[in-house]
């Protein structure tokens, strides 16, 4: 009898909503009470968003983010995100898209058992998680399709931006160097620093006697990344190296005898092999960067306009 009554209630509620009464909050409030979904928060295209929906989405977000300390502002943003996702038109998501994301998420755990345990602890089922991922991808795909024509960047726009910001587009001085490195970072024990200092002096003597820099770097350098390349660091600008290291490199000419110095990382035998002086960048050099900058700004504007349009589909009941 109980199940029959529940079925009748379900059919009745569906009929009411189907007849257009779904636009009235009271219908959804009653349905939310019957099905224990909590208070009605908003109506989106005659579909109710309830407290239970927000709580479920919050658990999913907590699991995906690996944290449980969402504050009130984040919860409100989550509510708005859920409402916005409900406002999106339905469209299918390729199974392999959500599957790849789910696999990437699972790969963050040591094994499938840990992944399932984490899901259980978060109160999120794999089905729910897969649905959430599919909803997210669906929303992203729909948004990109809606704004695609608005984010295209023309050659004229790139040219104009370049002319207005030309002074900003400069290639800084880039130096190519090689080094033999002995680690003695700041805070090392005095005896360690002293031993490394003596070792770099010994290396200076060996290089002075004509030993090959490449072979010596491979033999004694403690920079594992460069020693297999004979100590070669490739080209670098000032922002890639410790200040004292770059300043020393700037004072050297290509293929001059090595200079020996101490940085906050340790001791170096440094030799410059090539220099590319600073120069203005051409339009061709920076077209990809400018295109990305303009497209990003256009995308922000287009998404904001789209969010405003979606808001018109939403009727808040509880705030």
Short mmCIF file of N, CA, C and O in Angstrom, two decimals, residues 41-133:
data_model
loop_
_atom_site.label_atom_id
_atom_site.label_comp_id
_atom_site.label_asym_id
_atom_site.label_seq_id
_atom_site.Cartn_x
_atom_site.Cartn_y
_atom_site.Cartn_z
N UNK A 41 15.60 25.76 -3.38
CA UNK A 41 16.49 26.92 -3.44
C UNK A 41 16.18 27.78 -4.66
O UNK A 41 16.15 29.00 -4.58
N UNK A 42 15.95 27.13 -5.79
CA UNK A 42 15.71 27.90 -7.01
C UNK A 42 14.94 27.06 -8.01
O UNK A 42 14.96 25.83 -7.95
N UNK A 43 14.27 27.75 -8.92
CA UNK A 43 13.63 27.11 -10.05
C UNK A 43 14.42 27.44 -11.30
O UNK A 43 14.68 28.62 -11.58
N UNK A 44 14.80 26.42 -12.03
CA UNK A 44 15.56 26.62 -13.26
C UNK A 44 14.84 25.88 -14.38
O UNK A 44 14.78 24.65 -14.38
N UNK A 45 14.28 26.64 -15.32
CA UNK A 45 13.53 26.03 -16.42
C UNK A 45 12.47 25.06 -15.89
O UNK A 45 12.34 23.94 -16.35
N UNK A 46 11.75 25.46 -14.84
CA UNK A 46 10.71 24.68 -14.19
C UNK A 46 11.25 23.42 -13.52
O UNK A 46 10.51 22.49 -13.22
N UNK A 47 12.56 23.39 -13.27
CA UNK A 47 13.18 22.28 -12.55
C UNK A 47 13.68 22.80 -11.21
O UNK A 47 14.31 23.85 -11.15
N UNK A 48 13.39 22.06 -10.13
CA UNK A 48 13.77 22.53 -8.81
C UNK A 48 15.20 22.17 -8.44
O UNK A 48 15.68 21.09 -8.76
N UNK A 49 15.89 23.09 -7.78
CA UNK A 49 17.20 22.83 -7.19
C UNK A 49 17.01 22.88 -5.68
O UNK A 49 16.58 23.90 -5.14
N UNK A 50 17.32 21.76 -4.99
CA UNK A 50 17.03 21.62 -3.57
C UNK A 50 18.31 21.59 -2.74
O UNK A 50 19.41 21.41 -3.26
N UNK A 51 18.13 21.74 -1.42
CA UNK A 51 19.26 21.68 -0.50
C UNK A 51 20.04 20.39 -0.66
O UNK A 51 21.27 20.38 -0.61
N UNK A 52 19.34 19.28 -0.84
CA UNK A 52 20.01 17.99 -0.97
C UNK A 52 20.91 17.96 -2.20
O UNK A 52 21.98 17.33 -2.19
N UNK A 53 20.50 18.64 -3.27
CA UNK A 53 21.33 18.69 -4.48
C UNK A 53 22.64 19.42 -4.20
O UNK A 53 23.71 19.00 -4.64
N UNK A 54 22.55 20.53 -3.47
CA UNK A 54 23.75 21.31 -3.15
C UNK A 54 24.66 20.52 -2.23
O UNK A 54 25.88 20.50 -2.40
N UNK A 55 24.08 19.83 -1.23
CA UNK A 55 24.90 19.04 -0.31
C UNK A 55 25.64 17.93 -1.07
O UNK A 55 26.81 17.66 -0.82
N UNK A 56 24.93 17.28 -1.99
CA UNK A 56 25.56 16.20 -2.76
C UNK A 56 26.69 16.75 -3.62
O UNK A 56 27.78 16.16 -3.70
N UNK A 57 26.45 17.90 -4.27
CA UNK A 57 27.50 18.48 -5.11
C UNK A 57 28.69 18.93 -4.26
O UNK A 57 29.83 18.81 -4.68
N UNK A 58 28.42 19.41 -3.05
CA UNK A 58 29.50 19.83 -2.16
C UNK A 58 30.38 18.64 -1.79
O UNK A 58 31.61 18.74 -1.80
N UNK A 59 29.76 17.49 -1.50
CA UNK A 59 30.56 16.30 -1.18
C UNK A 59 31.43 15.90 -2.36
O UNK A 59 32.59 15.51 -2.20
N UNK A 60 30.86 15.99 -3.56
CA UNK A 60 31.63 15.64 -4.75
C UNK A 60 32.81 16.58 -4.94
O UNK A 60 33.93 16.16 -5.24
N UNK A 61 32.57 17.88 -4.75
CA UNK A 61 33.64 18.86 -4.90
C UNK A 61 34.72 18.65 -3.85
O UNK A 61 35.91 18.77 -4.13
N UNK A 62 34.30 18.35 -2.63
CA UNK A 62 35.26 18.11 -1.57
C UNK A 62 36.16 16.93 -1.91
O UNK A 62 37.37 16.96 -1.70
N UNK A 63 35.55 15.89 -2.47
CA UNK A 63 36.34 14.72 -2.83
C UNK A 63 37.34 15.06 -3.93
O UNK A 63 38.52 14.74 -3.84
N UNK A 64 36.86 15.73 -4.99
CA UNK A 64 37.73 16.05 -6.12
C UNK A 64 38.85 17.00 -5.71
O UNK A 64 39.95 16.93 -6.23
N UNK A 65 38.55 17.91 -4.77
CA UNK A 65 39.55 18.88 -4.33
C UNK A 65 40.44 18.34 -3.22
O UNK A 65 41.45 18.95 -2.89
N UNK A 66 40.05 17.22 -2.62
CA UNK A 66 40.84 16.64 -1.54
C UNK A 66 40.82 17.46 -0.28
O UNK A 66 41.79 17.50 0.48
N UNK A 67 39.71 18.16 -0.02
CA UNK A 67 39.61 18.98 1.19
C UNK A 67 38.17 19.00 1.68
O UNK A 67 37.25 18.69 0.94
N UNK A 68 38.01 19.36 2.95
CA UNK A 68 36.68 19.35 3.56
C UNK A 68 36.31 20.69 4.19
O UNK A 68 35.31 20.81 4.86
N UNK A 69 37.12 21.73 3.95
CA UNK A 69 36.93 22.99 4.67
C UNK A 69 36.37 24.08 3.77
O UNK A 69 36.85 25.20 3.77
N UNK A 70 35.36 23.76 2.99
CA UNK A 70 34.74 24.77 2.14
C UNK A 70 34.02 25.80 3.01
O UNK A 70 33.24 25.44 3.89
N UNK A 71 34.29 27.09 2.78
CA UNK A 71 33.65 28.12 3.59
C UNK A 71 32.31 28.51 2.98
O UNK A 71 31.89 28.00 1.95
N UNK A 72 31.65 29.47 3.63
CA UNK A 72 30.31 29.86 3.21
C UNK A 72 30.31 30.44 1.80
O UNK A 72 29.43 30.15 0.99
N UNK A 73 31.33 31.26 1.50
CA UNK A 73 31.39 31.86 0.17
C UNK A 73 31.53 30.80 -0.91
O UNK A 73 30.91 30.88 -1.98
N UNK A 74 32.34 29.77 -0.64
CA UNK A 74 32.52 28.70 -1.61
C UNK A 74 31.24 27.89 -1.77
O UNK A 74 30.91 27.44 -2.86
N UNK A 75 30.51 27.71 -0.68
CA UNK A 75 29.25 26.98 -0.74
C UNK A 75 28.22 27.74 -1.58
O UNK A 75 27.48 27.15 -2.36
N UNK A 76 28.19 29.07 -1.42
CA UNK A 76 27.28 29.88 -2.22
C UNK A 76 27.66 29.80 -3.70
O UNK A 76 26.80 29.66 -4.58
N UNK A 77 28.97 29.87 -3.97
CA UNK A 77 29.43 29.76 -5.35
C UNK A 77 29.07 28.40 -5.93
O UNK A 77 28.70 28.29 -7.11
N UNK A 78 29.15 27.38 -5.09
CA UNK A 78 28.81 26.03 -5.53
C UNK A 78 27.32 25.94 -5.86
O UNK A 78 26.93 25.33 -6.85
N UNK A 79 26.51 26.58 -5.03
CA UNK A 79 25.07 26.61 -5.30
C UNK A 79 24.80 27.27 -6.65
O UNK A 79 24.02 26.77 -7.47
N UNK A 80 25.45 28.40 -6.89
CA UNK A 80 25.25 29.11 -8.15
C UNK A 80 25.72 28.28 -9.33
O UNK A 80 25.12 28.28 -10.41
N UNK A 81 26.84 27.55 -9.13
CA UNK A 81 27.36 26.68 -10.19
C UNK A 81 26.36 25.58 -10.52
O UNK A 81 26.13 25.26 -11.69
N UNK A 82 25.76 25.01 -9.49
CA UNK A 82 24.78 23.95 -9.70
C UNK A 82 23.57 24.49 -10.46
O UNK A 82 23.07 23.86 -11.39
N UNK A 83 23.12 25.66 -10.06
CA UNK A 83 21.97 26.27 -10.73
C UNK A 83 22.30 26.55 -12.19
O UNK A 83 21.50 26.29 -13.10
N UNK A 84 23.51 27.07 -12.43
CA UNK A 84 23.91 27.36 -13.80
C UNK A 84 23.97 26.09 -14.64
O UNK A 84 23.55 26.06 -15.79
N UNK A 85 24.48 25.00 -14.04
CA UNK A 85 24.57 23.74 -14.79
C UNK A 85 23.19 23.21 -15.12
O UNK A 85 22.97 22.62 -16.17
N UNK A 86 22.22 23.43 -14.21
CA UNK A 86 20.85 23.00 -14.49
C UNK A 86 20.25 23.82 -15.62
O UNK A 86 19.35 23.36 -16.34
N UNK A 87 20.73 25.05 -15.78
CA UNK A 87 20.18 25.92 -16.82
C UNK A 87 20.70 25.58 -18.20
O UNK A 87 20.15 26.02 -19.20
N UNK A 88 21.79 24.80 -18.26
CA UNK A 88 22.37 24.47 -19.56
C UNK A 88 21.46 23.53 -20.33
O UNK A 88 20.86 22.63 -19.75
N UNK A 89 21.39 23.69 -21.64
CA UNK A 89 20.65 22.72 -22.45
C UNK A 89 21.31 21.35 -22.34
O UNK A 89 22.52 21.25 -22.18
N UNK A 90 20.52 20.31 -22.43
CA UNK A 90 21.09 18.97 -22.34
C UNK A 90 21.75 18.61 -23.65
O UNK A 90 21.23 18.87 -24.72
N UNK A 91 22.91 18.02 -23.55
CA UNK A 91 23.58 17.46 -24.72
C UNK A 91 24.48 16.34 -24.23
O UNK A 91 24.86 16.30 -23.07
N UNK A 92 24.78 15.44 -25.09
CA UNK A 92 25.53 14.26 -24.68
C UNK A 92 27.01 14.57 -24.58
O UNK A 92 27.52 15.45 -25.25
N UNK A 93 27.67 13.82 -23.70
CA UNK A 93 29.11 13.94 -23.54
C UNK A 93 29.72 12.61 -23.95
O UNK A 93 29.24 11.55 -23.57
N UNK A 94 30.76 12.68 -24.75
CA UNK A 94 31.41 11.45 -25.17
C UNK A 94 31.91 10.68 -23.96
O UNK A 94 32.54 11.24 -23.07
N UNK A 95 31.62 9.40 -23.93
CA UNK A 95 32.01 8.57 -22.79
C UNK A 95 33.50 8.63 -22.53
O UNK A 95 33.95 8.68 -21.39
N UNK A 96 34.29 8.66 -23.61
CA UNK A 96 35.74 8.64 -23.42
C UNK A 96 36.24 9.93 -22.78
O UNK A 96 37.28 9.95 -22.13
N UNK A 97 35.50 11.05 -22.93
CA UNK A 97 35.92 12.31 -22.32
C UNK A 97 35.83 12.22 -20.80
O UNK A 97 36.80 12.48 -20.09
N UNK A 98 34.66 11.86 -20.29
CA UNK A 98 34.51 11.75 -18.84
C UNK A 98 35.34 10.59 -18.31
O UNK A 98 35.86 10.63 -17.20
N UNK A 99 35.49 9.55 -19.13
CA UNK A 99 36.30 8.40 -18.70
C UNK A 99 37.76 8.77 -18.50
O UNK A 99 38.40 8.31 -17.55
N UNK A 100 38.29 9.60 -19.39
CA UNK A 100 39.69 10.02 -19.26
C UNK A 100 39.89 10.85 -18.00
O UNK A 100 40.88 10.70 -17.29
N UNK A 101 38.93 11.73 -17.72
CA UNK A 101 39.04 12.56 -16.52
C UNK A 101 38.94 11.70 -15.27
O UNK A 101 39.69 11.88 -14.30
N UNK A 102 38.02 10.73 -15.29
CA UNK A 102 37.88 9.83 -14.14
C UNK A 102 39.15 9.02 -13.93
O UNK A 102 39.60 8.82 -12.80
N UNK A 103 39.75 8.56 -15.02
CA UNK A 103 41.00 7.80 -14.92
C UNK A 103 42.11 8.66 -14.33
O UNK A 103 42.88 8.21 -13.48
N UNK A 104 42.19 9.91 -14.78
CA UNK A 104 43.22 10.82 -14.25
C UNK A 104 43.02 11.04 -12.76
O UNK A 104 43.99 11.09 -11.99
N UNK A 105 41.77 11.15 -12.34
CA UNK A 105 41.48 11.34 -10.92
C UNK A 105 41.85 10.09 -10.14
O UNK A 105 42.46 10.16 -9.07
N UNK A 106 41.51 8.91 -10.68
CA UNK A 106 41.83 7.65 -10.01
C UNK A 106 43.35 7.46 -9.90
O UNK A 106 43.84 6.90 -8.92
N UNK A 107 44.08 7.93 -10.90
CA UNK A 107 45.53 7.75 -10.90
C UNK A 107 46.24 8.55 -9.82
O UNK A 107 47.44 8.36 -9.58
N UNK A 108 45.52 9.45 -9.17
CA UNK A 108 46.12 10.20 -8.07
C UNK A 108 46.22 9.35 -6.80
O UNK A 108 46.85 9.76 -5.83
N UNK A 109 45.62 8.17 -6.83
CA UNK A 109 45.66 7.26 -5.69
C UNK A 109 46.58 6.08 -6.01
O UNK A 109 46.80 5.75 -7.17
N UNK A 110 47.10 5.46 -4.95
CA UNK A 110 48.06 4.37 -5.14
C UNK A 110 47.44 3.19 -5.88
O UNK A 110 48.09 2.56 -6.71
N UNK A 111 46.19 2.88 -5.58
CA UNK A 111 45.52 1.77 -6.25
C UNK A 111 44.01 2.00 -6.19
O UNK A 111 43.52 2.95 -5.58
N UNK A 112 43.28 1.10 -6.84
CA UNK A 112 41.83 1.25 -6.92
C UNK A 112 41.18 1.13 -5.55
O UNK A 112 40.15 1.76 -5.29
N UNK A 113 41.78 0.34 -4.67
CA UNK A 113 41.21 0.17 -3.33
C UNK A 113 41.22 1.49 -2.57
O UNK A 113 40.23 1.86 -1.93
N UNK A 114 42.33 2.22 -2.65
CA UNK A 114 42.41 3.51 -1.98
C UNK A 114 41.43 4.51 -2.60
O UNK A 114 40.83 5.32 -1.90
N UNK A 115 41.28 4.43 -3.91
CA UNK A 115 40.35 5.32 -4.60
C UNK A 115 38.92 5.07 -4.11
O UNK A 115 38.19 6.01 -3.79
N UNK A 116 38.54 3.79 -4.04
CA UNK A 116 37.19 3.46 -3.58
C UNK A 116 36.99 3.86 -2.12
O UNK A 116 35.90 4.31 -1.73
N UNK A 117 38.03 3.68 -1.31
CA UNK A 117 37.93 4.06 0.10
C UNK A 117 37.73 5.56 0.25
O UNK A 117 36.95 6.03 1.08
N UNK A 118 38.44 6.32 -0.58
CA UNK A 118 38.30 7.78 -0.53
C UNK A 118 36.90 8.20 -0.97
O UNK A 118 36.30 9.11 -0.38
N UNK A 119 36.38 7.54 -1.98
CA UNK A 119 35.01 7.82 -2.41
C UNK A 119 34.02 7.53 -1.29
O UNK A 119 33.13 8.33 -1.00
N UNK A 120 34.20 6.38 -0.65
CA UNK A 120 33.30 5.99 0.44
C UNK A 120 33.37 6.99 1.58
O UNK A 120 32.33 7.39 2.14
N UNK A 121 34.59 7.41 1.92
CA UNK A 121 34.76 8.37 3.01
C UNK A 121 34.07 9.70 2.69
O UNK A 121 33.55 10.37 3.58
N UNK A 122 34.08 10.07 1.42
CA UNK A 122 33.47 11.34 1.00
C UNK A 122 31.98 11.23 0.77
O UNK A 122 31.32 12.24 0.51
N UNK A 123 31.45 10.01 0.83
CA UNK A 123 30.02 9.83 0.59
C UNK A 123 29.64 10.02 -0.86
O UNK A 123 28.52 10.44 -1.17
N UNK A 124 30.58 9.72 -1.77
CA UNK A 124 30.34 9.91 -3.20
C UNK A 124 30.50 8.56 -3.90
O UNK A 124 31.51 7.88 -3.73
N UNK A 125 29.51 8.18 -4.68
CA UNK A 125 29.61 6.93 -5.43
C UNK A 125 30.30 7.18 -6.76
O UNK A 125 30.38 8.32 -7.24
N UNK A 126 30.82 6.10 -7.37
CA UNK A 126 31.46 6.25 -8.67
C UNK A 126 30.45 6.74 -9.71
O UNK A 126 30.79 7.53 -10.60
N UNK A 127 29.22 6.27 -9.60
CA UNK A 127 28.19 6.72 -10.55
C UNK A 127 27.97 8.22 -10.42
O UNK A 127 27.88 8.94 -11.41
N UNK A 128 27.88 8.69 -9.16
CA UNK A 128 27.67 10.12 -8.93
C UNK A 128 28.86 10.93 -9.43
O UNK A 128 28.70 11.98 -10.06
N UNK A 129 30.06 10.43 -9.15
CA UNK A 129 31.26 11.13 -9.59
C UNK A 129 31.32 11.20 -11.11
O UNK A 129 31.62 12.25 -11.70
N UNK A 130 31.01 10.08 -11.76
CA UNK A 130 31.03 10.07 -13.23
C UNK A 130 29.99 11.05 -13.78
O UNK A 130 30.24 11.75 -14.76
N UNK A 131 28.82 11.11 -13.12
CA UNK A 131 27.79 12.04 -13.56
C UNK A 131 28.26 13.48 -13.41
O UNK A 131 28.04 14.32 -14.28
N UNK A 132 28.92 13.75 -12.28
CA UNK A 132 29.42 15.11 -12.04
C UNK A 132 30.45 15.50 -13.09
O UNK A 132 30.42 16.61 -13.62
N UNK A 133 31.35 14.58 -13.39
CA UNK A 133 32.36 14.86 -14.41
C UNK A 133 31.71 15.09 -15.77
O UNK A 133 32.09 16.00 -16.51
#
